[in-house]
């Protein structure tokens, strides 16, 4: 029943394959009745795995359960096919199709699985770009609202220290009253621990007030110098801008003069020398 005329195969190409077909028909993997409506190449492909083998697959005979007789059959078939002309092979390829032809005579191309290895174990794992990225899970958690104080926003303008000191000048008066109250409480306190805490608080308030006074004086000096430069420019003269070193010298002179008036100059110089000596000692020990 399985003849070349029935399945459009000519005798020239498959005249020597009938002995092998006869052996395959004894225990076929699929029935001939199932191949009447199929292409004959399917029958050959299923019952003749030897046709799918190549010389590169000699180490994989066990995959097809091939014996020595199958290897000999493969060699014999290859001899028969080698006798065909290029034109006959081309016609066979056209009838079978390029894909089936390559699978039958050269075997399926196996794509090696690429294993991505990290050069360094601390680096993130490399993922193939061919694999589609997973969609991120949508989170139902609402984002936290950012609370902004409008007083410090851009719509309220920039901070001006002089305007702030002018608008909140009453705070310094309140702090002075609190300072006088602390002095009275220290005089009337009998508990040494309470007196110590009040003294520490008094020192903190005094330092804060002195720092504010110092900063306010520096701002006033800056405003005064700026006004002098503007007046010189309006008079048609070239304004003079002091260097940083000159400003530092003037600041030190004003500071020493204020300390001398208050009688704290000697105490300040003694503490300054003590700090410098400790710095030099630390530097000498680290070398």
PDB file of C-alpha atoms in Angstrom:
ATOM      1  CA  UNK A   1       0.000   0.000   0.000  1.00  0.00           C
ATOM      2  CA  UNK A   2       2.826   2.382   0.812  1.00  0.00           C
ATOM      3  CA  UNK A   3       4.180   2.870  -2.691  1.00  0.00           C
ATOM      4  CA  UNK A   4       5.908   5.788  -4.413  1.00  0.00           C
ATOM      5  CA  UNK A   5       3.036   6.138  -6.898  1.00  0.00           C
ATOM      6  CA  UNK A   6       0.494   6.421  -4.088  1.00  0.00           C
ATOM      7  CA  UNK A   7       2.462   9.050  -2.226  1.00  0.00           C
ATOM      8  CA  UNK A   8       4.062  10.889  -5.187  1.00  0.00           C
ATOM      9  CA  UNK A   9       7.610   9.621  -4.512  1.00  0.00           C
ATOM     10  CA  UNK A  10       9.567   8.501  -7.612  1.00  0.00           C
ATOM     11  CA  UNK A  11      11.673   5.358  -7.728  1.00  0.00           C
ATOM     12  CA  UNK A  12      14.896   7.150  -8.529  1.00  0.00           C
ATOM     13  CA  UNK A  13      15.207   8.720  -5.096  1.00  0.00           C
ATOM     14  CA  UNK A  14      13.763   5.948  -2.882  1.00  0.00           C
ATOM     15  CA  UNK A  15      14.297   2.743  -4.891  1.00  0.00           C
ATOM     16  CA  UNK A  16      16.972   1.514  -2.417  1.00  0.00           C
ATOM     17  CA  UNK A  17      15.061   2.545   0.737  1.00  0.00           C
ATOM     18  CA  UNK A  18      12.388  -0.151   0.460  1.00  0.00           C
ATOM     19  CA  UNK A  19      14.338  -2.764   2.478  1.00  0.00           C
ATOM     20  CA  UNK A  20      14.570  -0.317   5.348  1.00  0.00           C
ATOM     21  CA  UNK A  21      10.915   0.604   4.958  1.00  0.00           C
ATOM     22  CA  UNK A  22      10.002  -3.059   5.165  1.00  0.00           C
ATOM     23  CA  UNK A  23      11.905  -3.411   8.456  1.00  0.00           C
ATOM     24  CA  UNK A  24      10.209  -0.305   9.826  1.00  0.00           C
ATOM     25  CA  UNK A  25       6.777  -1.528   8.829  1.00  0.00           C
ATOM     26  CA  UNK A  26       7.127  -4.592  11.054  1.00  0.00           C
ATOM     27  CA  UNK A  27       6.918  -2.429  14.182  1.00  0.00           C
ATOM     28  CA  UNK A  28       6.008   1.060  13.002  1.00  0.00           C
ATOM     29  CA  UNK A  29       5.734   3.884  15.502  1.00  0.00           C
ATOM     30  CA  UNK A  30       2.618   5.115  13.685  1.00  0.00           C
ATOM     31  CA  UNK A  31       0.233   3.128  11.495  1.00  0.00           C
ATOM     32  CA  UNK A  32       0.111   3.509   7.751  1.00  0.00           C
ATOM     33  CA  UNK A  33      -3.621   4.008   8.039  1.00  0.00           C
ATOM     34  CA  UNK A  34      -2.872   7.169   9.971  1.00  0.00           C
ATOM     35  CA  UNK A  35      -0.604   8.457   7.189  1.00  0.00           C
ATOM     36  CA  UNK A  36      -3.057   8.322   4.306  1.00  0.00           C
ATOM     37  CA  UNK A  37      -4.154  11.870   4.967  1.00  0.00           C
ATOM     38  CA  UNK A  38      -0.675  13.039   5.951  1.00  0.00           C
ATOM     39  CA  UNK A  39       2.460  13.890   4.082  1.00  0.00           C
ATOM     40  CA  UNK A  40       4.712  10.790   3.636  1.00  0.00           C
ATOM     41  CA  UNK A  41       7.595  12.701   5.191  1.00  0.00           C
ATOM     42  CA  UNK A  42       5.833  12.473   8.547  1.00  0.00           C
ATOM     43  CA  UNK A  43       5.897   8.680   8.297  1.00  0.00           C
ATOM     44  CA  UNK A  44       9.586   8.744   7.452  1.00  0.00           C
ATOM     45  CA  UNK A  45      10.375  11.220  10.155  1.00  0.00           C
ATOM     46  CA  UNK A  46       8.658   9.198  12.893  1.00  0.00           C
ATOM     47  CA  UNK A  47       9.746   5.678  11.877  1.00  0.00           C
ATOM     48  CA  UNK A  48      13.261   6.621  10.721  1.00  0.00           C
ATOM     49  CA  UNK A  49      14.980   8.694  13.403  1.00  0.00           C
ATOM     50  CA  UNK A  50      18.240   7.733  11.743  1.00  0.00           C
ATOM     51  CA  UNK A  51      17.486  10.240   8.985  1.00  0.00           C
ATOM     52  CA  UNK A  52      17.553  13.004  11.545  1.00  0.00           C
ATOM     53  CA  UNK A  53      21.044  12.107  12.714  1.00  0.00           C
ATOM     54  CA  UNK A  54      24.219  13.781  11.559  1.00  0.00           C
ATOM     55  CA  UNK A  55      27.890  13.130  12.130  1.00  0.00           C
ATOM     56  CA  UNK A  56      27.809  15.630  14.987  1.00  0.00           C
ATOM     57  CA  UNK A  57      25.230  13.496  16.830  1.00  0.00           C
ATOM     58  CA  UNK A  58      27.353  10.364  17.210  1.00  0.00           C
ATOM     59  CA  UNK A  59      27.612  10.917  20.950  1.00  0.00           C
ATOM     60  CA  UNK A  60      23.827  11.099  21.329  1.00  0.00           C
ATOM     61  CA  UNK A  61      22.759   7.725  19.888  1.00  0.00           C
ATOM     62  CA  UNK A  62      21.232   6.724  23.177  1.00  0.00           C
ATOM     63  CA  UNK A  63      18.607   9.485  22.792  1.00  0.00           C
ATOM     64  CA  UNK A  64      17.127   7.617  19.819  1.00  0.00           C
ATOM     65  CA  UNK A  65      17.796   4.095  21.199  1.00  0.00           C
ATOM     66  CA  UNK A  66      19.976   3.318  18.217  1.00  0.00           C
ATOM     67  CA  UNK A  67      21.847   0.058  17.870  1.00  0.00           C
ATOM     68  CA  UNK A  68      24.814  -0.957  15.743  1.00  0.00           C
ATOM     69  CA  UNK A  69      22.447  -2.061  12.997  1.00  0.00           C
ATOM     70  CA  UNK A  70      20.847   1.399  12.960  1.00  0.00           C
ATOM     71  CA  UNK A  71      24.296   2.974  12.628  1.00  0.00           C
ATOM     72  CA  UNK A  72      25.028   0.672   9.704  1.00  0.00           C
ATOM     73  CA  UNK A  73      21.672   1.564   8.173  1.00  0.00           C
ATOM     74  CA  UNK A  74      22.496   5.214   8.553  1.00  0.00           C
ATOM     75  CA  UNK A  75      25.775   4.742   6.733  1.00  0.00           C
ATOM     76  CA  UNK A  76      24.060   2.811   3.951  1.00  0.00           C
ATOM     77  CA  UNK A  77      21.358   5.434   3.541  1.00  0.00           C
ATOM     78  CA  UNK A  78      23.912   8.183   3.379  1.00  0.00           C
ATOM     79  CA  UNK A  79      25.726   6.305   0.615  1.00  0.00           C
ATOM     80  CA  UNK A  80      22.501   6.014  -1.362  1.00  0.00           C
ATOM     81  CA  UNK A  81      21.669   9.695  -0.885  1.00  0.00           C
ATOM     82  CA  UNK A  82      25.175  10.736  -1.855  1.00  0.00           C
ATOM     83  CA  UNK A  83      24.641   9.178  -5.261  1.00  0.00           C
ATOM     84  CA  UNK A  84      21.732  11.525  -6.021  1.00  0.00           C
ATOM     85  CA  UNK A  85      22.374  14.579  -8.113  1.00  0.00           C
ATOM     86  CA  UNK A  86      21.939  18.092  -6.875  1.00  0.00           C
ATOM     87  CA  UNK A  87      18.840  18.531  -9.053  1.00  0.00           C
ATOM     88  CA  UNK A  88      17.180  15.468  -7.521  1.00  0.00           C
ATOM     89  CA  UNK A  89      17.987  16.613  -4.019  1.00  0.00           C
ATOM     90  CA  UNK A  90      16.587  20.048  -4.836  1.00  0.00           C
ATOM     91  CA  UNK A  91      13.311  18.526  -6.082  1.00  0.00           C
ATOM     92  CA  UNK A  92      13.073  16.424  -2.948  1.00  0.00           C
ATOM     93  CA  UNK A  93      13.618  19.514  -0.868  1.00  0.00           C
ATOM     94  CA  UNK A  94      10.870  21.368  -2.736  1.00  0.00           C
ATOM     95  CA  UNK A  95       8.381  18.545  -2.187  1.00  0.00           C
ATOM     96  CA  UNK A  96       9.198  18.043   1.500  1.00  0.00           C
ATOM     97  CA  UNK A  97       9.715  21.657   2.360  1.00  0.00           C
ATOM     98  CA  UNK A  98      12.880  23.312   3.640  1.00  0.00           C
ATOM     99  CA  UNK A  99      12.033  22.866   7.291  1.00  0.00           C
ATOM    100  CA  UNK A 100      11.190  19.158   7.099  1.00  0.00           C
ATOM    101  CA  UNK A 101      14.117  18.525   4.749  1.00  0.00           C
ATOM    102  CA  UNK A 102      16.607  20.052   7.160  1.00  0.00           C
ATOM    103  CA  UNK A 103      15.065  18.245  10.120  1.00  0.00           C
ATOM    104  CA  UNK A 104      15.087  14.885   8.312  1.00  0.00           C
ATOM    105  CA  UNK A 105      18.665  14.998   7.003  1.00  0.00           C
ATOM    106  CA  UNK A 106      20.455  17.354   9.417  1.00  0.00           C
ATOM    107  CA  UNK A 107      18.446  17.048  12.616  1.00  0.00           C
ATOM    108  CA  UNK A 108      16.824  19.740  14.688  1.00  0.00           C
ATOM    109  CA  UNK A 109      18.977  22.674  15.671  1.00  0.00           C
ATOM    110  CA  UNK A 110      19.287  22.733  19.407  1.00  0.00           C
ATOM    111  CA  UNK A 111      19.622  26.113  20.986  1.00  0.00           C
ATOM    112  CA  UNK A 112      21.926  26.031  23.917  1.00  0.00           C
ATOM    113  CA  UNK A 113      20.541  27.570  27.018  1.00  0.00           C
ATOM    114  CA  UNK A 114      22.567  30.554  27.988  1.00  0.00           C
ATOM    115  CA  UNK A 115      23.416  30.636  31.662  1.00  0.00           C
ATOM    116  CA  UNK A 116      23.950  34.114  32.989  1.00  0.00           C
ATOM    117  CA  UNK A 117      26.792  34.204  35.465  1.00  0.00           C
ATOM    118  CA  UNK A 118      27.827  37.148  37.546  1.00  0.00           C
ATOM    119  CA  UNK A 119      31.456  38.212  37.376  1.00  0.00           C
ATOM    120  CA  UNK A 120      31.197  39.275  40.980  1.00  0.00           C
ATOM    121  CA  UNK A 121      28.895  37.688  43.554  1.00  0.00           C
ATOM    122  CA  UNK A 122      28.047  41.120  44.968  1.00  0.00           C
ATOM    123  CA  UNK A 123      26.665  42.378  41.669  1.00  0.00           C
ATOM    124  CA  UNK A 124      22.981  42.049  40.804  1.00  0.00           C
ATOM    125  CA  UNK A 125      21.957  39.018  38.765  1.00  0.00           C
ATOM    126  CA  UNK A 126      21.859  39.511  34.996  1.00  0.00           C
ATOM    127  CA  UNK A 127      18.500  38.857  33.341  1.00  0.00           C
ATOM    128  CA  UNK A 128      17.972  38.067  29.677  1.00  0.00           C
ATOM    129  CA  UNK A 129      16.642  40.995  27.677  1.00  0.00           C
ATOM    130  CA  UNK A 130      14.468  38.621  25.639  1.00  0.00           C
ATOM    131  CA  UNK A 131      12.338  37.785  28.648  1.00  0.00           C
ATOM    132  CA  UNK A 132       9.486  40.295  29.002  1.00  0.00           C
ATOM    133  CA  UNK A 133       9.549  42.301  32.175  1.00  0.00           C
ATOM    134  CA  UNK A 134       6.900  41.578  34.742  1.00  0.00           C
ATOM    135  CA  UNK A 135       4.301  44.212  35.387  1.00  0.00           C
ATOM    136  CA  UNK A 136       4.580  45.933  38.710  1.00  0.00           C
ATOM    137  CA  UNK A 137       1.803  45.206  41.124  1.00  0.00           C
ATOM    138  CA  UNK A 138      -0.483  48.162  41.595  1.00  0.00           C
ATOM    139  CA  UNK A 139      -0.392  49.354  45.165  1.00  0.00           C
ATOM    140  CA  UNK A 140      -3.595  50.539  46.797  1.00  0.00           C
ATOM    141  CA  UNK A 141      -1.674  52.426  49.479  1.00  0.00           C
ATOM    142  CA  UNK A 142      -2.216  56.146  49.162  1.00  0.00           C
ATOM    143  CA  UNK A 143       0.928  58.280  49.168  1.00  0.00           C
ATOM    144  CA  UNK A 144       1.569  60.253  52.311  1.00  0.00           C
ATOM    145  CA  UNK A 145       0.533  63.869  52.089  1.00  0.00           C
ATOM    146  CA  UNK A 146       3.369  66.369  52.380  1.00  0.00           C
ATOM    147  CA  UNK A 147       2.542  68.994  54.946  1.00  0.00           C
ATOM    148  CA  UNK A 148       4.079  72.380  54.198  1.00  0.00           C
ATOM    149  CA  UNK A 149       4.086  75.438  56.401  1.00  0.00           C
ATOM    150  CA  UNK A 150       3.018  78.367  54.175  1.00  0.00           C
ATOM    151  CA  UNK A 151       5.077  80.768  56.235  1.00  0.00           C
ATOM    152  CA  UNK A 152       8.266  79.201  54.885  1.00  0.00           C
ATOM    153  CA  UNK A 153       7.096  78.682  51.308  1.00  0.00           C
ATOM    154  CA  UNK A 154       8.231  80.488  48.205  1.00  0.00           C
ATOM    155  CA  UNK A 155       5.027  82.541  48.058  1.00  0.00           C
ATOM    156  CA  UNK A 156       5.840  84.187  51.385  1.00  0.00           C
ATOM    157  CA  UNK A 157       9.073  85.680  50.058  1.00  0.00           C
ATOM    158  CA  UNK A 158      12.669  85.304  51.226  1.00  0.00           C
ATOM    159  CA  UNK A 159      13.878  85.630  54.796  1.00  0.00           C
ATOM    160  CA  UNK A 160      15.212  89.022  55.788  1.00  0.00           C
ATOM    161  CA  UNK A 161      17.006  89.057  59.096  1.00  0.00           C
ATOM    162  CA  UNK A 162      16.720  92.843  59.573  1.00  0.00           C
ATOM    163  CA  UNK A 163      12.957  92.810  59.008  1.00  0.00           C
ATOM    164  CA  UNK A 164      12.570  89.827  61.342  1.00  0.00           C
ATOM    165  CA  UNK A 165      14.495  91.558  64.122  1.00  0.00           C
ATOM    166  CA  UNK A 166      12.401  94.696  63.658  1.00  0.00           C
ATOM    167  CA  UNK A 167       9.045  92.866  63.631  1.00  0.00           C
ATOM    168  CA  UNK A 168       9.863  90.586  66.582  1.00  0.00           C
ATOM    169  CA  UNK A 169      11.804  93.021  68.710  1.00  0.00           C
ATOM    170  CA  UNK A 170       9.329  92.499  71.576  1.00  0.00           C
ATOM    171  CA  UNK A 171      10.713  88.962  72.074  1.00  0.00           C
ATOM    172  CA  UNK A 172      14.053  90.313  73.241  1.00  0.00           C
ATOM    173  CA  UNK A 173      12.259  92.478  75.838  1.00  0.00           C
ATOM    174  CA  UNK A 174      10.412  89.407  77.129  1.00  0.00           C
ATOM    175  CA  UNK A 175      13.693  87.464  77.360  1.00  0.00           C
ATOM    176  CA  UNK A 176      15.265  90.306  79.361  1.00  0.00           C
ATOM    177  CA  UNK A 177      12.381  90.202  81.842  1.00  0.00           C
ATOM    178  CA  UNK A 178      12.774  86.435  82.126  1.00  0.00           C
ATOM    179  CA  UNK A 179      16.490  86.955  82.757  1.00  0.00           C
ATOM    180  CA  UNK A 180      15.760  89.300  85.679  1.00  0.00           C
ATOM    181  CA  UNK A 181      13.241  86.800  87.084  1.00  0.00           C
ATOM    182  CA  UNK A 182      15.871  84.025  86.940  1.00  0.00           C
ATOM    183  CA  UNK A 183      18.353  86.177  88.854  1.00  0.00           C
ATOM    184  CA  UNK A 184      15.772  86.782  91.595  1.00  0.00           C
ATOM    185  CA  UNK A 185      14.950  83.061  91.812  1.00  0.00           C
ATOM    186  CA  UNK A 186      18.654  82.185  92.147  1.00  0.00           C
ATOM    187  CA  UNK A 187      19.056  84.599  95.058  1.00  0.00           C
ATOM    188  CA  UNK A 188      16.007  83.227  96.840  1.00  0.00           C
ATOM    189  CA  UNK A 189      16.743  79.499  96.132  1.00  0.00           C
ATOM    190  CA  UNK A 190      17.913  77.424  99.103  1.00  0.00           C
ATOM    191  CA  UNK A 191      18.226  73.974  97.465  1.00  0.00           C
ATOM    192  CA  UNK A 192      21.703  73.573  95.886  1.00  0.00           C
ATOM    193  CA  UNK A 193      20.405  71.370  93.070  1.00  0.00           C
ATOM    194  CA  UNK A 194      17.670  73.851  92.149  1.00  0.00           C
ATOM    195  CA  UNK A 195      20.133  76.700  92.341  1.00  0.00           C
ATOM    196  CA  UNK A 196      22.514  74.803  90.028  1.00  0.00           C
ATOM    197  CA  UNK A 197      19.787  74.204  87.451  1.00  0.00           C
ATOM    198  CA  UNK A 198      18.702  77.848  87.558  1.00  0.00           C
ATOM    199  CA  UNK A 199      22.300  78.994  87.150  1.00  0.00           C
ATOM    200  CA  UNK A 200      22.750  76.759  84.095  1.00  0.00           C
ATOM    201  CA  UNK A 201      19.542  78.149  82.611  1.00  0.00           C
ATOM    202  CA  UNK A 202      20.687  81.705  83.321  1.00  0.00           C
ATOM    203  CA  UNK A 203      23.988  81.115  81.507  1.00  0.00           C
ATOM    204  CA  UNK A 204      22.124  79.699  78.510  1.00  0.00           C
ATOM    205  CA  UNK A 205      19.828  82.727  78.264  1.00  0.00           C
ATOM    206  CA  UNK A 206      22.733  85.152  78.642  1.00  0.00           C
ATOM    207  CA  UNK A 207      24.731  83.430  75.906  1.00  0.00           C
ATOM    208  CA  UNK A 208      21.713  83.513  73.621  1.00  0.00           C
ATOM    209  CA  UNK A 209      21.139  87.212  74.214  1.00  0.00           C
ATOM    210  CA  UNK A 210      24.809  88.050  73.707  1.00  0.00           C
ATOM    211  CA  UNK A 211      24.894  86.079  70.420  1.00  0.00           C
ATOM    212  CA  UNK A 212      21.800  87.919  69.205  1.00  0.00           C
ATOM    213  CA  UNK A 213      23.326  91.258  70.164  1.00  0.00           C
ATOM    214  CA  UNK A 214      26.563  90.370  68.378  1.00  0.00           C
ATOM    215  CA  UNK A 215      24.734  89.325  65.216  1.00  0.00           C
ATOM    216  CA  UNK A 216      22.601  92.444  65.288  1.00  0.00           C
ATOM    217  CA  UNK A 217      25.713  94.620  65.615  1.00  0.00           C
ATOM    218  CA  UNK A 218      27.364  92.885  62.647  1.00  0.00           C
ATOM    219  CA  UNK A 219      24.283  93.481  60.525  1.00  0.00           C
ATOM    220  CA  UNK A 220      24.217  97.131  61.499  1.00  0.00           C
ATOM    221  CA  UNK A 221      27.872  97.498  60.538  1.00  0.00           C
ATOM    222  CA  UNK A 222      27.200  95.811  57.194  1.00  0.00           C
ATOM    223  CA  UNK A 223      24.269  98.118  56.505  1.00  0.00           C
ATOM    224  CA  UNK A 224      26.387 101.135  57.446  1.00  0.00           C
ATOM    225  CA  UNK A 225      29.211 100.103  55.077  1.00  0.00           C
ATOM    226  CA  UNK A 226      26.705  99.468  52.306  1.00  0.00           C
ATOM    227  CA  UNK A 227      25.177 102.902  52.762  1.00  0.00           C
ATOM    228  CA  UNK A 228      28.609 104.530  52.662  1.00  0.00           C
ATOM    229  CA  UNK A 229      29.387 102.773  49.359  1.00  0.00           C
ATOM    230  CA  UNK A 230      26.081 103.955  47.890  1.00  0.00           C
ATOM    231  CA  UNK A 231      26.692 107.541  48.997  1.00  0.00           C
ATOM    232  CA  UNK A 232      30.206 107.472  47.485  1.00  0.00           C
ATOM    233  CA  UNK A 233      28.804 106.170  44.216  1.00  0.00           C
ATOM    234  CA  UNK A 234      26.085 108.864  44.154  1.00  0.00           C
ATOM    235  CA  UNK A 235      28.757 111.499  44.720  1.00  0.00           C
ATOM    236  CA  UNK A 236      30.444 110.408  41.485  1.00  0.00           C
ATOM    237  CA  UNK A 237      33.404 108.719  43.122  1.00  0.00           C
ATOM    238  CA  UNK A 238      34.702 105.157  42.953  1.00  0.00           C
ATOM    239  CA  UNK A 239      33.460 103.149  45.990  1.00  0.00           C
ATOM    240  CA  UNK A 240      36.007 101.314  48.116  1.00  0.00           C
ATOM    241  CA  UNK A 241      35.404  97.659  48.967  1.00  0.00           C
ATOM    242  CA  UNK A 242      37.332  96.257  51.905  1.00  0.00           C
ATOM    243  CA  UNK A 243      39.136  92.945  51.631  1.00  0.00           C
ATOM    244  CA  UNK A 244      38.229  89.990  53.764  1.00  0.00           C
ATOM    245  CA  UNK A 245      41.472  90.254  55.730  1.00  0.00           C
ATOM    246  CA  UNK A 246      40.815  93.923  56.510  1.00  0.00           C
ATOM    247  CA  UNK A 247      37.293  93.115  57.686  1.00  0.00           C
ATOM    248  CA  UNK A 248      38.697  90.414  59.984  1.00  0.00           C
ATOM    249  CA  UNK A 249      41.239  92.827  61.473  1.00  0.00           C
ATOM    250  CA  UNK A 250      38.562  95.441  62.156  1.00  0.00           C
ATOM    251  CA  UNK A 251      36.354  92.800  63.739  1.00  0.00           C
ATOM    252  CA  UNK A 252      39.176  91.715  66.088  1.00  0.00           C
ATOM    253  CA  UNK A 253      39.977  95.315  67.033  1.00  0.00           C
ATOM    254  CA  UNK A 254      36.333  96.037  67.868  1.00  0.00           C
ATOM    255  CA  UNK A 255      36.100  92.821  69.859  1.00  0.00           C
ATOM    256  CA  UNK A 256      39.212  93.589  71.948  1.00  0.00           C
ATOM    257  CA  UNK A 257      38.039  97.109  72.601  1.00  0.00           C
ATOM    258  CA  UNK A 258      34.657  95.865  73.857  1.00  0.00           C
ATOM    259  CA  UNK A 259      36.351  93.263  76.098  1.00  0.00           C
ATOM    260  CA  UNK A 260      38.669  95.932  77.507  1.00  0.00           C
ATOM    261  CA  UNK A 261      35.746  98.202  78.358  1.00  0.00           C
ATOM    262  CA  UNK A 262      33.903  95.364  80.110  1.00  0.00           C
ATOM    263  CA  UNK A 263      37.054  94.229  81.987  1.00  0.00           C
ATOM    264  CA  UNK A 264      37.010  90.721  80.467  1.00  0.00           C
ATOM    265  CA  UNK A 265      40.052  91.061  78.237  1.00  0.00           C
ATOM    266  CA  UNK A 266      42.532  89.287  80.550  1.00  0.00           C
ATOM    267  CA  UNK A 267      40.160  86.395  81.156  1.00  0.00           C
ATOM    268  CA  UNK A 268      39.548  86.040  77.403  1.00  0.00           C
ATOM    269  CA  UNK A 269      43.299  86.068  76.601  1.00  0.00           C
ATOM    270  CA  UNK A 270      43.997  83.424  79.277  1.00  0.00           C
ATOM    271  CA  UNK A 271      41.314  81.095  77.890  1.00  0.00           C
ATOM    272  CA  UNK A 272      42.524  81.692  74.342  1.00  0.00           C
ATOM    273  CA  UNK A 273      46.090  80.719  75.245  1.00  0.00           C
ATOM    274  CA  UNK A 274      44.855  77.626  77.061  1.00  0.00           C
ATOM    275  CA  UNK A 275      42.912  76.465  73.990  1.00  0.00           C
ATOM    276  CA  UNK A 276      45.883  77.042  71.685  1.00  0.00           C
ATOM    277  CA  UNK A 277      48.185  75.100  74.031  1.00  0.00           C
ATOM    278  CA  UNK A 278      45.790  72.111  74.101  1.00  0.00           C
ATOM    279  CA  UNK A 279      45.574  72.109  70.293  1.00  0.00           C
ATOM    280  CA  UNK A 280      49.352  72.125  69.933  1.00  0.00           C
ATOM    281  CA  UNK A 281      49.641  69.307  72.478  1.00  0.00           C
ATOM    282  CA  UNK A 282      47.141  67.134  70.588  1.00  0.00           C
ATOM    283  CA  UNK A 283      48.908  67.855  67.304  1.00  0.00           C
ATOM    284  CA  UNK A 284      52.268  66.867  68.808  1.00  0.00           C
ATOM    285  CA  UNK A 285      50.869  63.576  70.189  1.00  0.00           C
ATOM    286  CA  UNK A 286      49.287  62.564  66.877  1.00  0.00           C
ATOM    287  CA  UNK A 287      52.542  63.046  64.924  1.00  0.00           C
TER     288      UNK A 287
END
